[in-house]
Coordinates of C-alpha atoms in Angstrom, one line a residue:
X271 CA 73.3 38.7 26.8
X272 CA 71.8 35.7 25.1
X273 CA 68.3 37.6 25.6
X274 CA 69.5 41.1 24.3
X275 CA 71.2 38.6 21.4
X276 CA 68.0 37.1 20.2
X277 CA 65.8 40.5 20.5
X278 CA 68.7 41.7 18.0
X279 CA 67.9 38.8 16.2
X280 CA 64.5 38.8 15.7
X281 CA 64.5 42.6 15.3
X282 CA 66.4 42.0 12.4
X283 CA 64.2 39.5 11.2
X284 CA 61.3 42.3 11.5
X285 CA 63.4 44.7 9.4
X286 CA 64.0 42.3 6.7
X287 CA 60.3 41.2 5.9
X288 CA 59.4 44.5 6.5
X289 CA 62.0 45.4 3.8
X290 CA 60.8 42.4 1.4
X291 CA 57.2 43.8 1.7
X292 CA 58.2 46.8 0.5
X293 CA 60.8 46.1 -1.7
X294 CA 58.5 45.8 -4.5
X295 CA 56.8 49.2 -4.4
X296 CA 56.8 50.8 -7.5
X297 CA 58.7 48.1 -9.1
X298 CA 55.5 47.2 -11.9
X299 CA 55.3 51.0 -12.7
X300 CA 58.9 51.1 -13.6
X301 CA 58.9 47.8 -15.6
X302 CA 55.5 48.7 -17.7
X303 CA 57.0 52.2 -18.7
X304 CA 60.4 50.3 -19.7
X305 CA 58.8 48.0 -22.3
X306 CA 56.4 50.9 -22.7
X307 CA 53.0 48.7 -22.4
X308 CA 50.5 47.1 -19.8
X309 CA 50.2 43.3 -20.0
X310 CA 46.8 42.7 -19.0
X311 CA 45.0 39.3 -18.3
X312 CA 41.3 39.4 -19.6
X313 CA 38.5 36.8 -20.0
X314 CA 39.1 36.6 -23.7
X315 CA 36.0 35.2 -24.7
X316 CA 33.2 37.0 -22.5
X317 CA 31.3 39.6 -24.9
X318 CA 30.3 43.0 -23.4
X319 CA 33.7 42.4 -20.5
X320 CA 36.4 40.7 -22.7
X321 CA 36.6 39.7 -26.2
X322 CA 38.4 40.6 -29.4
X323 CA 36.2 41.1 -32.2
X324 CA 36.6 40.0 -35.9
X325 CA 39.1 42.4 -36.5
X326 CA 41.4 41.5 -33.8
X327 CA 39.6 44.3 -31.9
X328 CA 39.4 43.9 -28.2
X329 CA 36.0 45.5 -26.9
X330 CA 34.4 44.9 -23.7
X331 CA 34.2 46.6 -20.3
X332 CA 37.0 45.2 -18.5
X333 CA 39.4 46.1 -21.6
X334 CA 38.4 49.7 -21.0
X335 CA 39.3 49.7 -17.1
X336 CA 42.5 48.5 -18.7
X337 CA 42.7 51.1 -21.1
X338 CA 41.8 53.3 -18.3
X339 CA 45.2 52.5 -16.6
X340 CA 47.1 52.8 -19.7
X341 CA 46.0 56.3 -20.3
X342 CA 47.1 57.0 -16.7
X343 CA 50.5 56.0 -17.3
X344 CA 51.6 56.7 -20.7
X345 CA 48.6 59.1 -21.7
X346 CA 46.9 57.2 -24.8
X347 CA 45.8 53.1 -24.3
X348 CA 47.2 52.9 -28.2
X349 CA 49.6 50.7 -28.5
X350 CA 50.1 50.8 -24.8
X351 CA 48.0 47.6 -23.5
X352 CA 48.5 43.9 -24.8
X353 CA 45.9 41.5 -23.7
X354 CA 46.8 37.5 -22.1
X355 CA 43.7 35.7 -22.4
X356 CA 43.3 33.4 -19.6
X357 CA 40.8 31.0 -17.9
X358 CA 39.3 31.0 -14.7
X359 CA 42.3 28.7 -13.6
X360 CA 45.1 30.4 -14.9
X361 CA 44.3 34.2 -14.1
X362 CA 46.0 34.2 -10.7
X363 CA 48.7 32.1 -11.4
X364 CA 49.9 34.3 -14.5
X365 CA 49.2 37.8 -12.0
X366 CA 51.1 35.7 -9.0
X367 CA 54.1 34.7 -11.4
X368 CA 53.9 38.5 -13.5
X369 CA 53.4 37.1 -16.6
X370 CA 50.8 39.7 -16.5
X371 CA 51.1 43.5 -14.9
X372 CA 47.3 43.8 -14.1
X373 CA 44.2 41.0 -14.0
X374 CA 41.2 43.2 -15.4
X375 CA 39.2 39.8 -15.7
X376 CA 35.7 39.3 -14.1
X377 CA 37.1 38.3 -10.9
X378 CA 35.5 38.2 -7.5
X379 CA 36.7 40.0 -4.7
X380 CA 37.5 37.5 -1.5
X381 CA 38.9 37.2 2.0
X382 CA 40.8 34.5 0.5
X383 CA 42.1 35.5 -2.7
X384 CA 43.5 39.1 -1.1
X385 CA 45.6 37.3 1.7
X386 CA 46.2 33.3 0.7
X387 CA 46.7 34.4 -2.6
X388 CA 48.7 37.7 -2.0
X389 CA 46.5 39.5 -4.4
X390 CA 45.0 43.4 -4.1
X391 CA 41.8 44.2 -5.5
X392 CA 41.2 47.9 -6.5
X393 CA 37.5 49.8 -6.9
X394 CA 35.0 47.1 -8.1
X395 CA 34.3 47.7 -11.5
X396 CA 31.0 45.9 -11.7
X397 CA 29.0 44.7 -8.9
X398 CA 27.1 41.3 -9.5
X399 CA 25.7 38.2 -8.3
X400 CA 25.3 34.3 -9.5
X401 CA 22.4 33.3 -11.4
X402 CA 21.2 30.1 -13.2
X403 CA 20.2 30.4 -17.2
X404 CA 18.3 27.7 -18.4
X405 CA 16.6 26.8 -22.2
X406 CA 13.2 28.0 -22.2
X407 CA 12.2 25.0 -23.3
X408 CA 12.9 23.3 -19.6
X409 CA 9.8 25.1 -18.4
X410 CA 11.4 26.3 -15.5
X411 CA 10.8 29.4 -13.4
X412 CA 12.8 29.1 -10.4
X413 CA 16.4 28.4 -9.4
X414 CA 14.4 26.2 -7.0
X415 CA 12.7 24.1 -9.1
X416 CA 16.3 22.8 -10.6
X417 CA 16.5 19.6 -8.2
X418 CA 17.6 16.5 -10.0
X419 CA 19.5 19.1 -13.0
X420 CA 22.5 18.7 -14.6
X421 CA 24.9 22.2 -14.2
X422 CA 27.4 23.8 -16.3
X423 CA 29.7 25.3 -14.2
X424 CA 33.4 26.1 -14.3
X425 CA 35.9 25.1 -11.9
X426 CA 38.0 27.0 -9.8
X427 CA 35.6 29.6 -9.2
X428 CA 33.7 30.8 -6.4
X429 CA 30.8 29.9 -8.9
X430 CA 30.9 26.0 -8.2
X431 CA 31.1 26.5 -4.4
X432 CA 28.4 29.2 -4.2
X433 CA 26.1 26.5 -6.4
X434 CA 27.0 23.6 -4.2
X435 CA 25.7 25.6 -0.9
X436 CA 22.8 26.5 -2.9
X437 CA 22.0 22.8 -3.9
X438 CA 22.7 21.7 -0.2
X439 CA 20.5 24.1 1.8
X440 CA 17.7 24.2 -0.4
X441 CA 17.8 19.7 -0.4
X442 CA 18.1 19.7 -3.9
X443 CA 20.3 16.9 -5.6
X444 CA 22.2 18.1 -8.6
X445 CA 25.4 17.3 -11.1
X446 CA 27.7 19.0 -12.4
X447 CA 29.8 19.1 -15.6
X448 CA 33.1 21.3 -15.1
X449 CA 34.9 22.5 -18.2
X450 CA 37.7 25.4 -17.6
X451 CA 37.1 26.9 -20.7
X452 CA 34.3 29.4 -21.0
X453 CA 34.1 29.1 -24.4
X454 CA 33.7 25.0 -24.2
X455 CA 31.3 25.1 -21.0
X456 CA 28.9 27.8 -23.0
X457 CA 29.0 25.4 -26.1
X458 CA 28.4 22.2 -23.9
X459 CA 25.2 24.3 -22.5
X460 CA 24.1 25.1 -26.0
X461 CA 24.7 21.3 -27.5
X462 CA 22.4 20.6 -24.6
X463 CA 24.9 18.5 -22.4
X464 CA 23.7 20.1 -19.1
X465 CA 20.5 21.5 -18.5
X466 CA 21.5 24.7 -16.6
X467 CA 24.8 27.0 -16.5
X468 CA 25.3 28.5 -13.7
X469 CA 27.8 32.4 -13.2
X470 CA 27.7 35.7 -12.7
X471 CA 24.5 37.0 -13.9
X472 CA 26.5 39.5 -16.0
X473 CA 28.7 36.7 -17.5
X474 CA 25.6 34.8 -18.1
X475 CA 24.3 37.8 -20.3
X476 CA 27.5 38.1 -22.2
X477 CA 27.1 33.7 -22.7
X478 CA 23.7 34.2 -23.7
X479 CA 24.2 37.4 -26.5
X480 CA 26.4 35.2 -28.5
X481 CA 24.5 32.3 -28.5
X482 CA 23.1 31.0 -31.8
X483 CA 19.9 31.7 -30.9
X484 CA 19.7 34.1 -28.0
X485 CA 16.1 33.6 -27.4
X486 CA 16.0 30.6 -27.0
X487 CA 17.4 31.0 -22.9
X488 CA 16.4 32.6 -19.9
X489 CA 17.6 33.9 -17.1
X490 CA 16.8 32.7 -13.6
X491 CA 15.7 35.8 -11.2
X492 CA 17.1 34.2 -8.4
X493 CA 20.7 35.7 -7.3
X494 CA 22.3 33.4 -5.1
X495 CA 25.8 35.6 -4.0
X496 CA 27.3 38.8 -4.0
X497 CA 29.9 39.2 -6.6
X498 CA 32.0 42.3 -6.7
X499 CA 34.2 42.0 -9.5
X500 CA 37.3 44.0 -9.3
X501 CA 40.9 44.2 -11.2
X502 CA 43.5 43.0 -9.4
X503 CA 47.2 43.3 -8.5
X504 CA 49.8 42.0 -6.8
X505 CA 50.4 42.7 -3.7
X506 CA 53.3 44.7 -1.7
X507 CA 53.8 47.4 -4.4
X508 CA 51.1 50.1 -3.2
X509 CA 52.2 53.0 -6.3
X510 CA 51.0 50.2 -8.6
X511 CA 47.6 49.1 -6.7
X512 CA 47.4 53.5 -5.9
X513 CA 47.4 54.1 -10.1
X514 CA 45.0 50.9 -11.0
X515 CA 42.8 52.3 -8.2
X516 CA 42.4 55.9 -9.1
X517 CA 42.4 55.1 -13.0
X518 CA 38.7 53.3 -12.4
X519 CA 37.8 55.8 -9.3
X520 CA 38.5 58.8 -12.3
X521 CA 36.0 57.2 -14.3
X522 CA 33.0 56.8 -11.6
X523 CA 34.4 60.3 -10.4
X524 CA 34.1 62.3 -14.0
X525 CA 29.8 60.7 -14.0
X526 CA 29.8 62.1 -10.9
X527 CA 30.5 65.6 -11.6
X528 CA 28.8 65.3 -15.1
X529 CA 32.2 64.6 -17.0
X530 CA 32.1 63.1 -20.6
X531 CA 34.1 62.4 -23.4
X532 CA 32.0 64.9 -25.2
X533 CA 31.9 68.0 -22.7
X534 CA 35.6 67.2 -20.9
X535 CA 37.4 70.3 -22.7
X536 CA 35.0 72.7 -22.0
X537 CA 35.1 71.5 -18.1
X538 CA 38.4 72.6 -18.0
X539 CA 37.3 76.2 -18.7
X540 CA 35.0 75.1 -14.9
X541 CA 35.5 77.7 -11.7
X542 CA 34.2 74.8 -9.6
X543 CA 37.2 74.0 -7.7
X544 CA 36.4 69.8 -7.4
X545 CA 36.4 70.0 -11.0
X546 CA 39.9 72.0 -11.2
X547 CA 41.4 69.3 -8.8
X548 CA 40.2 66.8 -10.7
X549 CA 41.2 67.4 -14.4
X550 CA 44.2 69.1 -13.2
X551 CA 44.3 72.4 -13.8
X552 CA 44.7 72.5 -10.1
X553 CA 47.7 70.2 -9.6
X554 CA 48.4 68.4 -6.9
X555 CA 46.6 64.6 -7.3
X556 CA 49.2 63.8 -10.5
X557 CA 52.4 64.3 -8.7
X558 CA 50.6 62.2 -5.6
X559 CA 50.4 59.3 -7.9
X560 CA 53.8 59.6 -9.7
X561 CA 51.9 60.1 -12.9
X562 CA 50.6 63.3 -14.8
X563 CA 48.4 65.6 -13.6
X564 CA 46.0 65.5 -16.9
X565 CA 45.9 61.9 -15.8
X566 CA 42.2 61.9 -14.6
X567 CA 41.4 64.5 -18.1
X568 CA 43.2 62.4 -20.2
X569 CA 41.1 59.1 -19.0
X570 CA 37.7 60.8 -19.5
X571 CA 38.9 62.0 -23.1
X572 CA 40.4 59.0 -24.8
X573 CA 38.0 55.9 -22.6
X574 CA 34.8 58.1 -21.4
X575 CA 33.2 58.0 -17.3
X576 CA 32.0 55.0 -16.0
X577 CA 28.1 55.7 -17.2
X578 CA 30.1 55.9 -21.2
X579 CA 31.4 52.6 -20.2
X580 CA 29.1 50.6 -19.2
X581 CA 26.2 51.8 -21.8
X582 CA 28.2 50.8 -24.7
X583 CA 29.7 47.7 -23.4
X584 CA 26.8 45.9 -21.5
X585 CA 23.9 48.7 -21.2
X586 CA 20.2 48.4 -22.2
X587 CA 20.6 49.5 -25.8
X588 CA 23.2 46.7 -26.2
X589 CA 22.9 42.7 -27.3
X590 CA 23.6 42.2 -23.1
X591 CA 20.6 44.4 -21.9
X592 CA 21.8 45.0 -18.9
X593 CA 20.4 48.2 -16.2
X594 CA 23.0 50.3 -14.4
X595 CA 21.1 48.5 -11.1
X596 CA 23.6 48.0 -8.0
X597 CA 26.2 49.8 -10.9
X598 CA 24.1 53.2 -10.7
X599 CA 25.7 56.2 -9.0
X600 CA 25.2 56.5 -5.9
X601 CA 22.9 59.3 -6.0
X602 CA 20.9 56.8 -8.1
X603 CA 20.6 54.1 -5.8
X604 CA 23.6 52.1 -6.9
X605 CA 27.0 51.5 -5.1
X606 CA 28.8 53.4 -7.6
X607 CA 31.2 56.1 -5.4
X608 CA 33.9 57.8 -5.7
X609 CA 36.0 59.4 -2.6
X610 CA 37.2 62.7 -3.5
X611 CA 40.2 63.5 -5.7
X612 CA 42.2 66.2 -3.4

């Protein structure tokens, strides 16, 4: 009896964590469309990802994943998506604690982060890797030729560890000054209190465009880390993390089959049935998600593919400068890939 008692027991105990894990599924979806917006944690102050221009305006890569969700949900990003600006610090405490819905904020995809943290990452939205920018005036060429340097770096990151093991294996000695705001570390760099700032290469080109004299710095070729920067969620409600998911997978999807902003209504006239699925004329992948099934049309019409995206956020024709690269399709040599919507 007292073994039959305490397999009850902990059958029961099974039960209820199973029920706590999924208590929470499709709880975020209900509470975004009751207030009727997205809160979403950004960088803030990152141009080409995150930042508001002098309007108010928020422009920047990562604002349009989030727009991308939006649009998913309530079919227009319009008055649909509010933006919490938050530091490298605070972004997974205010995801953690919901004082945001979604984190579309340069963050880097770990081991660590998705189970210690209880975090999901969706698609990566940009692939990158750390680099070192330096004033050309320092005369250096090489991430290895930095021993003895003073580093900008910001805590809390997996910049400062990645740096450190970089320091360490190549028997360099180096210091560090550690500021949590971006904005304050970049202007510490530029009032020359370190000699180097070390990121993501990406972040270092968004640091670098709105610098008062742009030319002035270089960036290091050396890449030091892999860096696949993804939104995140919390974890336990899988509707939510499915929606986030498929909102950025439409986006690399539509470049995929040749989808724009400019050419989407006249693919809905398409016999190719992939392209039926996909817009919706076919339905099937709307209801699957709980949202509707012009979702994935609706995306591509109102934020663009992943190729319109990028190009105008943090492409070669912009202050940034930045090739597609490891962000190609693909059939371009990139990682860029989207499974198939069906």
């Amino acid at each position: 009896m007292r073994n039959l008692k305490s397999l009850f027991i902990g059958c029961t105990l099974i039960l209820s964590s199973a029920s706590l894990v999924f208590a929470g599924n499709g709880d975020t979806l209900k509470a975004v469309k009751a207030k009727g917006y997205i809160q979403v944690g950004v960088n803030g102050d990152l141009f080409g990802f995150g930042k508001a221009d002098q309007k108010g305006v928020w422009k920047g890569l990562d604002v349009d994943t989030a727009r991308a969700v939006a649009v998913a949900v309530f079919g227009d990003y319009k008055d649909h998506v509010r933006y919490t600006p938050l530091t490298a610090k605070t972004r997974f405490t205010a995801l953690q604690s919901k004082e945001i819905d979604l984190l579309c904020r340069n963050a880097t995809q770990t081991l660590g982060r998705d189970t210690a943290l209880g975090l999901d990452f969706v698609q990566v939205n940009y692939y990158d890797g750390q680099g070192f920018m330096v004033p050309k005036a320092l005369g250096v060429n090489s991430a290895k030729e930095l021993s003895g340097a003073t580093v900008c770096v910001l805590p809390g990151t997996t910049t400062e560890q990645n740096a450190a093991d970089f320091f360490r294996s190549n028997k360099m000695d180096w210091k560090t000054v550690t500021i949590e705001s971006t904005a304050e570390l970049s202007q510490a760099f530029f009032a020359g209190r370190c000699d180097v700032m070390t990121s993501d290469a990406s972040q270092l080109a968004g640091i670098r465009a709105s610098a008062p004299d742009p030319g002035k710095y270089k960036i290091l070729p050396e890449i030091i880390s892999k860096e696949p920067l993804a939104p995140a969620v919390r974890h336990g409600d899988n509707q939510w993390k499915d929606i986030v998911n498929y909102a950025v997978l439409a986006m690399i999807n539509a470049e995929e089959l040749g989808i724009t902003s400019k050419n989407v209504d006249e693919k809905l006239k398409s016999n190719d049935p992939k392209v039926q699925r996909f817009l919706g004329v076919t339905p099937g992948n709307g209801k699957a998600l709980g949202v509707d099934e012009k979702f994935a049309y609706n995306i591509i019409k109102k934020v663009g593919n992943y190729g319109e995206i990028f190009e105008r956020n943090v492409g070669v024709n912009t202050p940034l400068g930045i090739e597609r690269g490891l962000n190609a399709l693909w059939t371009n040599g990139g990682l860029m890939y989207s499974p198939p919507f069906k």
